[in-house]
Structure formats: structure tokens, C-alpha cells
Amino acid sequence: MIRTCAQLLSHHSATCLHAAVIKHGFENDPHVQTGLIFMYAELGCLGSCYGVFRHVLRPDLVCQTAMLHACAKHGDVDFARKMFDEMPHRDYIAWNAMVAGYAQCGSSREALELFREMQVEGVMLNEVSMVLLLSACTQLGALDQGRWAHAYVERSKLRITVSLGTALVDMYAKCGDVDKAMEVFWEMKERNVYTWSSAIGGLAMNGLGHESLHLFSIMKKDGLVQPNEVTFISVLRGCSVVGLVEEGRRHFESMRSFYGIEPQLEHYGLMVDLYGRSGLLNEALEFVNTMPMKPHSGAWSALLHACRMHRNKEIGELAMNKIVELDSKNDGAFVLLSNIYADYKNWEGVISLRQKMKAKGVRKLPGCSVIEIDGEAHEFIVGDKSHPRYDEIELKLEEVCRCLRIAGYVANTSSVLFDIEEEEKEVAVSRHSERLAIAFGLISLKEGVPIRVVMNLRICWDCHEVAKMISKIFDREIIVRDRNRFHHFQDGECSCKGYW
DNA sequence: TACGTAGAAC
């Protein structure tokens, strides 16, 4: 009963319910205690979970799992692991709870590691385990492992529940195999708003804006599932990646007028992005200034990004000032403005920004790219030489450089933050993590196998140009998932068509 | 019978 109500409760009603439990003398009933832990976990009150748990005389498996889940879900994953390790008996649900704890706090590698242990121990894998595994693969961009999970699901005839199907659609879309994502989507017997939003967002993220909007129109025509606020985030991204300003504006308006959904900060941020990318910087600025709520740093960042794309120093500086007011340690904003200054060869501006960053203790997040070869993830950090095959990578990079020069390529080094010599800058940019990962892909993958890279920042403009050329010169498909979206490079072109 | 699951946010 407590568990069923938990999702609907407010903090106040939870306290009342707890008081009623005590009043009627149930506070020592083990089932009730487990229910209370679950309830407080739902509400995010980890302290109250501990409070109840402390009074449980002999916590059984279920109670321990409930507590483990509470800790893992609300940030104390290490304590959760400690509990897990100390549990005398663990059923498959306890294992799933621990894997979920890692997957949800972003520790996907630990989640995969634990999943492997689960297999070694012969623990039963059900569809929930597979959803968790897929979610970890999605975060890491580990397509091979995701495919393995899909094959496992089919082999063991696990039921494709709506959650499992959605996890598959999401995994394929976010690992860059959008055709497979849609194949799974259309094969699903039942779809809910999560499934539709994932598919629409997945198409958008892969640069297929028109397809994503078409899918949204099918969803509306179907009428079985109502779009919600997340669906509209996917729809607006679809408009943004192909620059459909008018259509975006229509969808944005329809949220309130037709669906009764009040646009949130994120929707406003996406509209700024849409105007900005399309070069309508004044409209974008006007839009930010007339938002009914105080703009968040994301809205200003979208504008700043557009200023970099369309080389507008004045609005860029304005956006930057607003970002620093809201979030003084936003390293991405410093880098963007520095790039704008560098585009104008304003080295004084660059130096002054560098000093400001130093004074505020802002550090640029180092670029990091991952490439999966035979199921093993290889991680590269910018300028990193620690990979065991670094010598071969270096040789390949030099070969790439030679080929590019012959093809008439001139490095655009404006994304190098500081005022070092041009030649050094070219070396710095040619050792970006994405470049190292692509070179490693070239030497270790068979011909014809696409190179898939996942990175933590947005791909730099120069690397973007180089990837295009590599795709042509080496006749190789390259798929890069950056922090924002996918770039599919083939035959000298990128799917983002300038909407970088 | 109780404990575990999926979508975004520039």
C-alpha cells in the first residue's frame, strides 16, 4: 500500500503517513519498514531512509535491496556498493538494483563490469537487466556491446517490453545506427510517449530533422499517445538541426495553445538555438530578452554558440557576460568567446580571457574521445601519448597530414585557446582527442568498417573539416557522437551540412 | 506478496 502510494505522495503526506504508521504500532513491522524506505527513496529523502533502516532489527534481502536502491539513486553509490558486497544473499533483483545504481549515476563502466560479474556468477538476466545494460551502453556509445545485448534478448526470447524496446531504440539512435533504431521502433507492438520521444529525438540528433518531424506528424495522426514536454524537446531539436525556423515556431506555439503544455526553460533555450543557428541573431536576442522567466545559462550559451557560428562579437560578448553572471565557472563559454576573439585575431582579448579564467579558477575540460575496437573501449585525451600503440598512431597522423596537405587543406587553428605560434597550433589541433581516436580507428579497423567515436566535448571546427576529408581520401565512413549530436562523415561531406 | 527498468535539458 505504502509503495503504491509512494509515487503520488508529497513530502508532507509522507510524514503524515509515517506518523500514522507509528500511531497504529506498525513501525516495527518489517514489510512496513521496507515500504517506508521505498517511499522516502521516491521522495529523495535519503536521511529518512537511513532513519528507518537504522531501526530495522534484522533487515532481510528485500529491505536491504530497498535501502541499496535508495542510496544508489540519491548519490551514495559507494555506500550502496558496500551494502551490496556485505549482503549474505543476493537475488537477481539486488544485482539489478546495484547495476542500476551505477548506470543512473553515470558510472557506466562500473555498471558493465558488474553486469559481467553477474553473468559469471550465473545470476538470472531478465528484461530489466537488459534495459540497464543497454542504458550503460548508450551512455558509453558502445554499439558492439549494445548489439550483443540485442542479440541476447532475441536468443533468450525475453519479452520486448515497452521499456526494453525504448532502451533498444535509444541505444541504437545514440550509438549512431539510426536505421536499426527505427527498425526496432516499427517492430514494437506497443509504444508509449518515451518510445516516441526517443525515436524523434534520435532522428534529430543524427541530423535527420525532416524525418524526425515526419515521425512526429505520424504520432499525432495516430493519436494513441499524447506528446509531452520531452517530445517537444525532440521536435524542436528536429527543427533546429535543419534550420526550420517557421515550423519550429509553430510547434512551440502549439505546445501551449493546442496541448496545454507550458514551455519550460529548455524549450526556450532550443528556440534561441533555432533562431541563432539560422543566423537570426537579433531575433534570438529579442527572444531571450522577452522570455517570461529569467533566462538560464543554457539560453545564453545557445546564443553565444550562434555568435561563434555567425561571427558576431558584440552579441557574443553580451551573452558571455550574462553567462558569467549566472554561472561564473562555465568553461565552455570562455572557450567559445576566446574562439570568437581568435577568429578576429584579437589576441589581447584572448589573453585577457585567459587571465580571467585563471583568476576564477575555471579550467577547460580536456577533450576525451572513445573508440570501441572488438568490444574494447580505447580512450584518448587531448595530447595523450600513453596508448600502447601511440607510435603507430603518430605515424598514421603524419600520413593523414601529408594526404591532407596534398589535397589542399589549411588548418583552421582558431579553436586553439591561446596565442601560441601558428605552427605549434597546428600541432596542438592535430592532436585533439577526436583526431587520435580516428587515427587509431584507421590503423585497427578493417577496411570498410565505419569508424565510430564518442567524445565529451563538441567536435572542433578543424577536426570536423579534417574528418570530412579523411572520409573521402581514405574512403571511410566516420561517425562521431559529440556532446551535442552526431556527425556522419562520408565521401567528404557531413550529415550536419553546416549546422555544426 | 515485498526489492530492480526506458526519453531531454545548447
Coordinates of C-alpha atoms (C1' of nucleotides) in Angstrom, one line a residue:
Chain A
M1 CA 0.0 0.0 0.0
I2 CA 2.8 2.4 1.0
R3 CA 4.7 1.5 -2.1
T4 CA 1.7 2.1 -4.4
C5 CA 1.1 5.5 -2.9
A6 CA 4.7 6.5 -2.7
Q7 CA 4.9 7.9 -6.2
L8 CA 1.9 10.1 -5.6
L9 CA 2.9 11.4 -2.2
S10 CA 4.2 14.8 -1.3
H11 CA 6.8 15.2 1.5
H12 CA 4.1 16.4 3.9
S13 CA 1.8 13.4 3.2
A14 CA 4.7 11.0 3.6
T15 CA 5.4 12.4 7.1
C16 CA 1.7 12.1 8.0
L17 CA 1.7 8.5 6.7
H18 CA 4.8 7.7 8.7
A19 CA 3.1 9.2 11.8
A20 CA 0.0 7.1 11.2
V21 CA 2.2 4.0 11.0
I22 CA 3.8 4.8 14.4
K23 CA 0.4 5.6 15.9
H24 CA -1.0 2.3 14.9
G25 CA 2.0 0.4 16.2
F26 CA 3.3 -0.8 12.8
E27 CA 6.7 0.8 13.0
N28 CA 8.5 -2.4 13.7
D29 CA 6.7 -4.4 11.0
P30 CA 9.5 -5.4 8.6
H31 CA 7.2 -5.1 5.5
V32 CA 6.1 -1.6 6.6
Q33 CA 9.7 -0.6 7.2
T34 CA 10.7 -1.7 3.7
G35 CA 7.7 0.3 2.3
L36 CA 8.8 3.4 4.2
I37 CA 12.3 3.2 2.9
F38 CA 10.9 2.8 -0.6
M39 CA 8.6 5.8 0.0
Y40 CA 11.4 8.1 1.2
A41 CA 13.6 6.9 -1.6
E42 CA 10.9 8.0 -4.1
L43 CA 10.8 11.4 -2.4
G44 CA 14.6 11.7 -2.4
C45 CA 14.8 11.8 1.4
L46 CA 17.9 9.6 1.9
G47 CA 18.3 10.8 5.5
S48 CA 14.8 9.5 6.4
C49 CA 15.6 6.2 4.6
Y50 CA 18.7 5.8 6.9
G51 CA 16.5 6.8 9.8
V52 CA 14.0 4.0 9.2
F53 CA 16.7 1.5 8.2
R54 CA 18.6 2.0 11.5
H55 CA 15.6 0.7 13.4
V56 CA 15.2 -2.4 11.3
L57 CA 16.3 -5.3 13.6
R58 CA 17.2 -7.9 11.0
P59 CA 17.0 -6.4 7.5
D60 CA 16.0 -9.1 5.1
L61 CA 17.1 -9.3 1.4
V62 CA 14.2 -7.1 0.3
C63 CA 14.7 -4.4 2.9
Q64 CA 18.5 -4.4 2.1
T65 CA 17.7 -4.0 -1.6
A66 CA 15.3 -1.2 -0.9
M67 CA 18.0 0.6 1.1
L68 CA 20.7 -0.1 -1.5
H69 CA 18.4 1.3 -4.2
A70 CA 17.7 4.4 -2.1
C71 CA 21.5 5.1 -1.6
A72 CA 22.4 4.4 -5.2
K73 CA 19.6 6.5 -6.6
H74 CA 20.4 9.5 -4.4
G75 CA 24.2 9.8 -4.8
D76 CA 25.7 7.5 -2.3
V77 CA 26.6 4.8 -4.7
D78 CA 29.8 3.8 -2.8
F79 CA 27.7 3.1 0.3
A80 CA 25.3 1.2 -1.8
R81 CA 28.2 -0.9 -3.1
K82 CA 29.4 -1.5 0.4
M83 CA 25.9 -2.8 1.4
F84 CA 25.8 -4.9 -1.8
D85 CA 29.2 -6.5 -1.0
E86 CA 28.2 -7.3 2.6
M87 CA 24.9 -8.9 1.7
P88 CA 25.0 -12.6 2.6
H89 CA 22.5 -13.5 -0.1
R90 CA 21.7 -11.5 -3.3
D91 CA 18.9 -12.3 -5.7
Y92 CA 18.8 -11.1 -9.3
I93 CA 16.8 -8.0 -8.2
A94 CA 19.6 -7.0 -5.8
W95 CA 22.1 -7.3 -8.7
N96 CA 19.8 -5.3 -10.9
A97 CA 19.5 -2.6 -8.3
M98 CA 23.2 -2.3 -8.0
V99 CA 23.8 -2.2 -11.8
A100 CA 21.0 0.4 -11.9
G101 CA 22.8 2.5 -9.2
Y102 CA 25.9 2.6 -11.3
A103 CA 24.1 3.2 -14.6
Q104 CA 22.0 6.1 -13.1
C105 CA 24.9 8.0 -11.6
G106 CA 26.8 7.9 -14.9
S107 CA 29.3 5.2 -13.8
S108 CA 28.6 3.1 -16.9
R109 CA 31.9 1.3 -16.9
E110 CA 31.2 0.0 -13.3
A111 CA 27.7 -0.9 -14.5
L112 CA 29.1 -3.0 -17.3
E113 CA 31.7 -4.6 -15.0
L114 CA 29.1 -5.6 -12.5
F115 CA 26.9 -6.9 -15.3
R116 CA 29.8 -9.2 -16.4
E117 CA 30.2 -10.4 -12.8
M118 CA 26.5 -11.1 -12.8
Q119 CA 27.0 -13.4 -15.8
V120 CA 30.0 -15.1 -14.4
E121 CA 28.0 -15.8 -11.2
G122 CA 25.2 -17.3 -13.3
V123 CA 22.6 -14.8 -12.0
M124 CA 19.4 -14.8 -14.0
L125 CA 19.2 -12.0 -16.5
N126 CA 15.7 -10.7 -17.2
E127 CA 14.4 -7.8 -19.3
V128 CA 15.2 -5.3 -16.6
S129 CA 18.8 -6.4 -16.5
M130 CA 18.9 -5.9 -20.3
V131 CA 17.4 -2.4 -20.0
L132 CA 20.1 -1.5 -17.6
L133 CA 22.9 -3.0 -19.7
L134 CA 21.5 -1.1 -22.7
S135 CA 21.4 2.2 -20.8
A136 CA 25.1 1.8 -19.9
C137 CA 26.0 1.0 -23.5
T138 CA 24.0 4.1 -24.6
Q139 CA 26.0 6.4 -22.3
L140 CA 29.3 5.0 -23.5
G141 CA 28.3 4.8 -27.1
A142 CA 29.3 1.1 -27.0
L143 CA 27.5 -0.1 -30.1
D144 CA 29.1 -3.5 -30.2
Q145 CA 28.0 -4.3 -26.7
G146 CA 24.6 -2.9 -27.3
R147 CA 24.3 -5.2 -30.4
W148 CA 25.3 -8.1 -28.2
A149 CA 22.6 -7.2 -25.7
H150 CA 20.0 -7.1 -28.5
A151 CA 21.1 -10.5 -29.8
Y152 CA 21.0 -11.9 -26.3
V153 CA 17.4 -10.6 -25.9
E154 CA 16.4 -12.3 -29.1
R155 CA 18.3 -15.5 -28.3
S156 CA 16.8 -15.9 -24.9
K157 CA 13.3 -14.9 -26.1
L158 CA 13.0 -12.2 -23.5
R159 CA 9.8 -10.2 -23.8
I160 CA 10.3 -6.9 -25.6
T161 CA 8.5 -4.7 -23.0
V162 CA 7.9 -1.1 -23.8
S163 CA 10.9 -0.1 -21.6
L164 CA 13.2 -2.7 -23.3
G165 CA 12.1 -1.7 -26.7
T166 CA 12.6 2.0 -25.9
A167 CA 16.0 1.3 -24.4
L168 CA 16.9 -0.5 -27.7
V169 CA 15.7 2.4 -29.9
D170 CA 17.6 4.8 -27.7
M171 CA 20.8 2.8 -27.7
Y172 CA 20.8 2.4 -31.5
A173 CA 20.0 6.0 -32.1
K174 CA 22.6 7.3 -29.6
C175 CA 25.2 4.9 -31.0
G176 CA 24.7 6.2 -34.5
D177 CA 22.8 3.3 -36.1
V178 CA 19.6 5.2 -36.6
D179 CA 18.3 2.8 -39.3
K180 CA 18.4 -0.1 -36.8
A181 CA 16.8 2.2 -34.2
M182 CA 13.8 2.8 -36.5
E183 CA 13.6 -0.9 -37.4
V184 CA 13.2 -1.8 -33.7
F185 CA 10.8 1.1 -33.3
W186 CA 8.5 -0.1 -36.1
E187 CA 8.6 -3.7 -34.9
M188 CA 7.4 -2.8 -31.4
K189 CA 3.8 -3.8 -30.7
E190 CA 3.3 -1.1 -28.1
R191 CA 4.9 2.3 -27.8
N192 CA 4.4 5.0 -25.2
V193 CA 5.5 8.6 -25.0
Y194 CA 9.0 7.6 -24.0
T195 CA 9.3 5.4 -27.2
W196 CA 8.1 8.2 -29.5
S197 CA 10.2 10.9 -27.9
S198 CA 13.3 8.7 -28.1
A199 CA 12.8 8.0 -31.7
I200 CA 12.0 11.6 -32.7
G201 CA 15.0 12.8 -30.6
G202 CA 17.2 10.1 -32.0
L203 CA 16.5 11.1 -35.6
A204 CA 17.0 14.7 -34.8
M205 CA 20.3 14.0 -33.0
N206 CA 21.5 12.2 -36.1
G207 CA 20.8 15.2 -38.3
L208 CA 17.6 13.7 -39.8
G209 CA 15.4 16.7 -38.9
H210 CA 12.8 16.2 -41.6
E211 CA 12.4 12.5 -40.8
S212 CA 12.0 13.4 -37.1
L213 CA 9.3 15.9 -37.9
H214 CA 7.6 13.4 -40.2
L215 CA 7.6 10.9 -37.3
F216 CA 6.0 13.5 -35.1
S217 CA 3.3 14.0 -37.6
I218 CA 2.6 10.2 -37.6
M219 CA 2.5 10.3 -33.8
K220 CA -0.1 13.0 -33.9
K221 CA -2.1 11.3 -36.7
D222 CA -2.0 8.0 -34.7
G223 CA -3.5 9.8 -31.7
L224 CA -2.8 6.9 -29.4
V225 CA -0.1 8.7 -27.4
Q226 CA -0.2 12.3 -26.5
P227 CA 3.1 14.2 -26.8
N228 CA 4.5 15.7 -23.6
E229 CA 7.2 18.3 -22.8
V230 CA 10.0 15.9 -23.6
T231 CA 8.5 15.1 -27.0
F232 CA 8.6 18.8 -27.8
I233 CA 12.3 19.0 -26.9
S234 CA 12.9 16.3 -29.5
V235 CA 10.7 18.0 -32.1
L236 CA 12.4 21.4 -31.6
R237 CA 15.8 19.8 -32.0
G238 CA 14.5 18.3 -35.2
C239 CA 13.7 21.8 -36.4
S240 CA 17.0 23.1 -35.2
V241 CA 19.2 20.6 -37.0
V242 CA 17.8 21.5 -40.4
G243 CA 17.1 25.2 -39.7
L244 CA 13.3 25.1 -39.9
V245 CA 12.6 28.4 -38.1
E246 CA 8.9 28.8 -39.1
E247 CA 8.0 25.2 -38.4
G248 CA 9.8 25.4 -35.0
R249 CA 7.9 28.5 -34.1
R250 CA 4.6 26.8 -35.0
H251 CA 5.4 23.7 -32.9
F252 CA 6.5 25.9 -30.0
E253 CA 3.2 27.9 -30.1
S254 CA 1.1 24.7 -30.4
M255 CA 2.6 23.4 -27.1
R256 CA 0.6 25.9 -25.1
S257 CA -2.4 26.6 -27.4
F258 CA -3.1 23.0 -28.5
Y259 CA -1.6 20.7 -25.9
G260 CA -1.8 22.9 -22.8
I261 CA 1.9 22.3 -22.1
E262 CA 3.7 25.3 -20.7
P263 CA 7.1 25.7 -22.4
Q264 CA 10.0 25.4 -20.0
L265 CA 13.4 26.9 -19.9
E266 CA 14.7 24.1 -22.1
H267 CA 12.1 24.8 -24.8
Y268 CA 13.0 28.5 -24.8
G269 CA 16.7 27.5 -25.0
L270 CA 16.0 25.4 -28.1
M271 CA 14.1 28.3 -29.7
V272 CA 17.1 30.5 -29.2
D273 CA 19.3 27.8 -30.7
L274 CA 16.9 27.6 -33.7
Y275 CA 16.9 31.3 -34.4
G276 CA 20.7 31.6 -33.7
R277 CA 21.8 28.7 -35.9
S278 CA 19.8 30.1 -38.7
G279 CA 21.7 33.3 -38.4
L280 CA 18.8 35.3 -36.9
L281 CA 20.9 36.6 -34.1
N282 CA 18.8 39.7 -33.4
E283 CA 15.6 37.6 -33.2
A284 CA 17.4 35.2 -30.9
L285 CA 18.5 38.0 -28.6
E286 CA 15.0 39.5 -28.7
F287 CA 13.6 36.1 -27.8
V288 CA 15.9 35.7 -24.8
N289 CA 15.1 39.2 -23.6
T290 CA 11.3 38.6 -23.8
M291 CA 11.2 35.2 -22.1
P292 CA 8.6 35.1 -19.4
M293 CA 11.1 33.7 -17.0
K294 CA 14.7 34.6 -16.2
P295 CA 16.9 33.0 -19.0
H296 CA 19.2 30.3 -17.8
S297 CA 22.9 30.0 -18.8
G298 CA 21.8 27.4 -21.5
A299 CA 19.8 30.0 -23.4
W300 CA 22.7 32.5 -23.4
S301 CA 25.1 29.6 -24.3
A302 CA 22.9 28.8 -27.3
L303 CA 23.1 32.4 -28.4
L304 CA 26.9 32.5 -27.8
H305 CA 27.3 29.4 -29.9
A306 CA 25.3 31.0 -32.7
C307 CA 27.6 34.1 -32.4
R308 CA 30.6 31.8 -33.0
M309 CA 28.9 30.3 -36.0
H310 CA 27.9 33.6 -37.5
R311 CA 30.9 35.6 -36.2
N312 CA 29.1 38.2 -34.1
K313 CA 31.4 39.6 -31.5
E314 CA 29.1 42.2 -29.9
I315 CA 26.2 39.9 -29.1
G316 CA 28.7 37.2 -28.2
E317 CA 30.3 39.4 -25.5
L318 CA 26.8 40.3 -24.2
A319 CA 25.9 36.7 -24.0
M320 CA 29.2 35.9 -22.3
N321 CA 28.6 38.5 -19.6
K322 CA 25.2 37.0 -18.9
I323 CA 26.6 33.5 -18.7
V324 CA 29.4 34.6 -16.3
E325 CA 26.7 36.3 -14.1
L326 CA 24.7 33.1 -13.9
D327 CA 27.5 30.5 -13.9
S328 CA 30.9 32.0 -13.4
K329 CA 32.8 28.8 -14.0
N330 CA 31.3 27.9 -17.3
D331 CA 34.4 26.7 -19.1
G332 CA 32.6 26.2 -22.4
A333 CA 31.6 29.8 -22.6
F334 CA 35.2 31.0 -22.1
V335 CA 36.4 28.8 -24.8
L336 CA 33.7 29.9 -27.2
L337 CA 34.3 33.6 -26.7
S338 CA 38.0 33.0 -26.9
N339 CA 37.4 31.3 -30.3
I340 CA 35.4 34.3 -31.4
Y341 CA 38.2 36.6 -30.5
A342 CA 40.7 34.3 -32.2
D343 CA 38.6 34.4 -35.3
Y344 CA 39.2 38.2 -35.3
K345 CA 42.8 37.7 -34.4
N346 CA 42.2 39.7 -31.2
W347 CA 44.9 38.1 -29.2
E348 CA 44.6 40.7 -26.4
G349 CA 41.1 39.6 -25.9
V350 CA 42.2 36.0 -25.8
I351 CA 44.9 36.8 -23.2
S352 CA 42.6 38.8 -21.0
L353 CA 40.1 35.9 -21.1
R354 CA 42.8 33.5 -20.1
Q355 CA 43.7 35.7 -17.1
K356 CA 40.1 35.9 -16.1
M357 CA 39.8 32.1 -16.3
K358 CA 42.8 31.7 -14.2
A359 CA 41.6 34.3 -11.6
K360 CA 38.2 32.5 -11.4
G361 CA 39.8 29.0 -11.3
V362 CA 38.0 28.0 -14.4
R363 CA 39.7 25.1 -16.2
K364 CA 38.9 23.9 -19.7
L365 CA 37.6 20.4 -19.6
P366 CA 40.1 18.3 -21.5
G367 CA 38.7 16.7 -24.7
C368 CA 38.3 13.0 -24.4
S369 CA 37.3 10.5 -27.2
V370 CA 36.5 6.9 -27.0
I371 CA 36.6 4.3 -29.8
E372 CA 35.5 0.7 -29.4
I373 CA 37.5 -2.0 -31.1
D374 CA 36.5 -5.6 -30.8
G375 CA 34.3 -4.7 -27.8
E376 CA 37.1 -3.0 -26.0
A377 CA 36.9 0.8 -25.4
H378 CA 40.1 2.8 -26.1
E379 CA 40.1 6.3 -24.5
F380 CA 42.1 9.2 -25.8
I381 CA 42.7 12.5 -24.0
V382 CA 43.9 15.5 -26.0
G383 CA 47.7 15.4 -26.5
D384 CA 47.8 12.0 -24.7
K385 CA 50.7 9.7 -25.7
S386 CA 50.1 6.9 -23.3
H387 CA 48.3 4.5 -25.6
P388 CA 50.4 1.3 -26.1
R389 CA 50.2 1.8 -29.9
Y390 CA 50.9 5.5 -29.8
D391 CA 53.9 5.3 -32.2
E392 CA 51.7 3.8 -34.9
I393 CA 49.0 6.4 -34.3
E394 CA 51.6 9.1 -34.6
L395 CA 52.8 7.6 -37.9
K396 CA 49.2 7.5 -39.2
L397 CA 48.6 11.1 -38.1
E398 CA 51.6 12.2 -40.1
E399 CA 50.4 10.2 -43.1
V400 CA 47.0 11.9 -42.7
C401 CA 48.6 15.3 -42.5
R402 CA 50.6 14.6 -45.7
C403 CA 47.5 13.5 -47.6
L404 CA 45.5 16.5 -46.4
R405 CA 48.2 18.9 -47.5
I406 CA 48.3 17.4 -50.9
A407 CA 44.5 17.7 -51.0
G408 CA 45.0 21.4 -50.3
Y409 CA 44.0 21.6 -46.7
V410 CA 45.0 24.5 -44.5
A411 CA 44.5 24.1 -40.7
N412 CA 42.0 26.4 -39.0
T413 CA 43.6 26.8 -35.7
S414 CA 41.2 29.2 -34.1
S415 CA 39.9 26.7 -31.7
V416 CA 43.3 26.6 -30.0
L417 CA 42.7 28.6 -27.0
F418 CA 45.9 30.6 -26.7
D419 CA 48.2 32.7 -28.7
I420 CA 50.9 30.2 -29.5
E421 CA 52.7 30.2 -32.8
E422 CA 50.7 29.1 -35.8
E423 CA 52.8 26.1 -36.4
E424 CA 52.6 24.9 -32.8
K425 CA 48.8 25.5 -33.0
E426 CA 48.6 23.2 -36.0
V427 CA 50.3 20.5 -33.9
A428 CA 48.0 21.2 -31.0
V429 CA 44.9 20.9 -33.1
S430 CA 46.2 17.8 -34.9
R431 CA 46.5 16.0 -31.5
H432 CA 42.9 16.7 -30.4
S433 CA 41.4 13.6 -28.9
E434 CA 39.0 13.0 -31.7
R435 CA 41.9 13.1 -34.2
L436 CA 43.8 10.5 -32.1
A437 CA 40.7 8.2 -32.0
I438 CA 40.1 8.5 -35.7
A439 CA 43.7 7.7 -36.5
F440 CA 43.5 4.7 -34.2
G441 CA 40.4 3.6 -36.0
L442 CA 42.2 3.8 -39.3
I443 CA 45.0 1.5 -38.2
S444 CA 43.0 -1.0 -36.2
L445 CA 39.7 -1.5 -38.1
K446 CA 39.3 -3.5 -41.3
E447 CA 38.8 -1.6 -44.5
G448 CA 35.2 -0.7 -45.0
V449 CA 34.3 -0.9 -41.2
P450 CA 32.9 2.5 -40.1
I451 CA 34.9 4.4 -37.5
R452 CA 32.7 5.3 -34.5
V453 CA 34.0 7.8 -32.0
V454 CA 32.2 9.2 -28.9
M455 CA 33.5 12.4 -27.4
N456 CA 32.8 14.5 -24.3
L457 CA 33.0 18.0 -26.0
R458 CA 31.8 19.3 -29.2
I459 CA 33.9 18.4 -32.1
C460 CA 36.2 21.3 -33.1
W461 CA 35.7 23.0 -36.4
D462 CA 39.1 22.0 -37.7
C463 CA 38.7 18.3 -36.7
H464 CA 35.3 18.5 -38.4
E465 CA 36.8 19.6 -41.7
V466 CA 39.6 17.0 -41.4
A467 CA 37.1 14.2 -40.7
K468 CA 35.3 15.1 -43.8
M469 CA 38.4 15.0 -45.9
I470 CA 39.6 11.7 -44.3
S471 CA 36.2 10.2 -45.1
K472 CA 36.9 11.0 -48.8
I473 CA 40.7 10.3 -49.0
F474 CA 40.6 7.1 -47.1
D475 CA 37.2 6.1 -48.4
R476 CA 35.9 5.5 -44.9
E477 CA 32.7 6.3 -43.1
I478 CA 33.3 8.1 -39.8
I479 CA 30.6 8.6 -37.2
V480 CA 31.3 11.0 -34.4
R481 CA 29.0 11.5 -31.4
D482 CA 29.9 14.7 -29.8
R483 CA 28.3 16.3 -26.7
N484 CA 25.6 17.7 -28.9
R485 CA 24.8 15.4 -31.7
F486 CA 26.1 13.0 -34.4
H487 CA 28.2 13.8 -37.4
H488 CA 28.1 11.2 -40.1
F489 CA 31.1 11.8 -42.4
Q490 CA 31.0 10.1 -45.8
D491 CA 32.6 10.9 -49.1
G492 CA 33.9 14.3 -48.0
E493 CA 30.5 15.5 -46.5
C494 CA 29.0 15.7 -43.1
S495 CA 25.3 15.0 -42.3
C496 CA 25.2 18.2 -40.3
K497 CA 25.5 20.3 -43.6
G498 CA 27.0 23.3 -41.9
Y499 CA 24.7 23.2 -38.9
W500 CA 27.7 22.3 -36.9
Chain B
dT1 C1' 3.4 -11.0 -1.8
dA2 C1' 7.8 -7.0 -0.6
dC3 C1' 13.4 -5.0 -3.7
dG4 C1' 15.3 -3.6 -9.8
dT5 C1' 13.8 -0.8 -15.7
dA6 C1' 13.3 3.4 -20.7
dG7 C1' 13.0 9.7 -23.2
dA8 C1' 15.8 15.9 -22.7
dA9 C1' 17.9 19.8 -20.7
dC10 C1' 22.8 24.3 -26.3

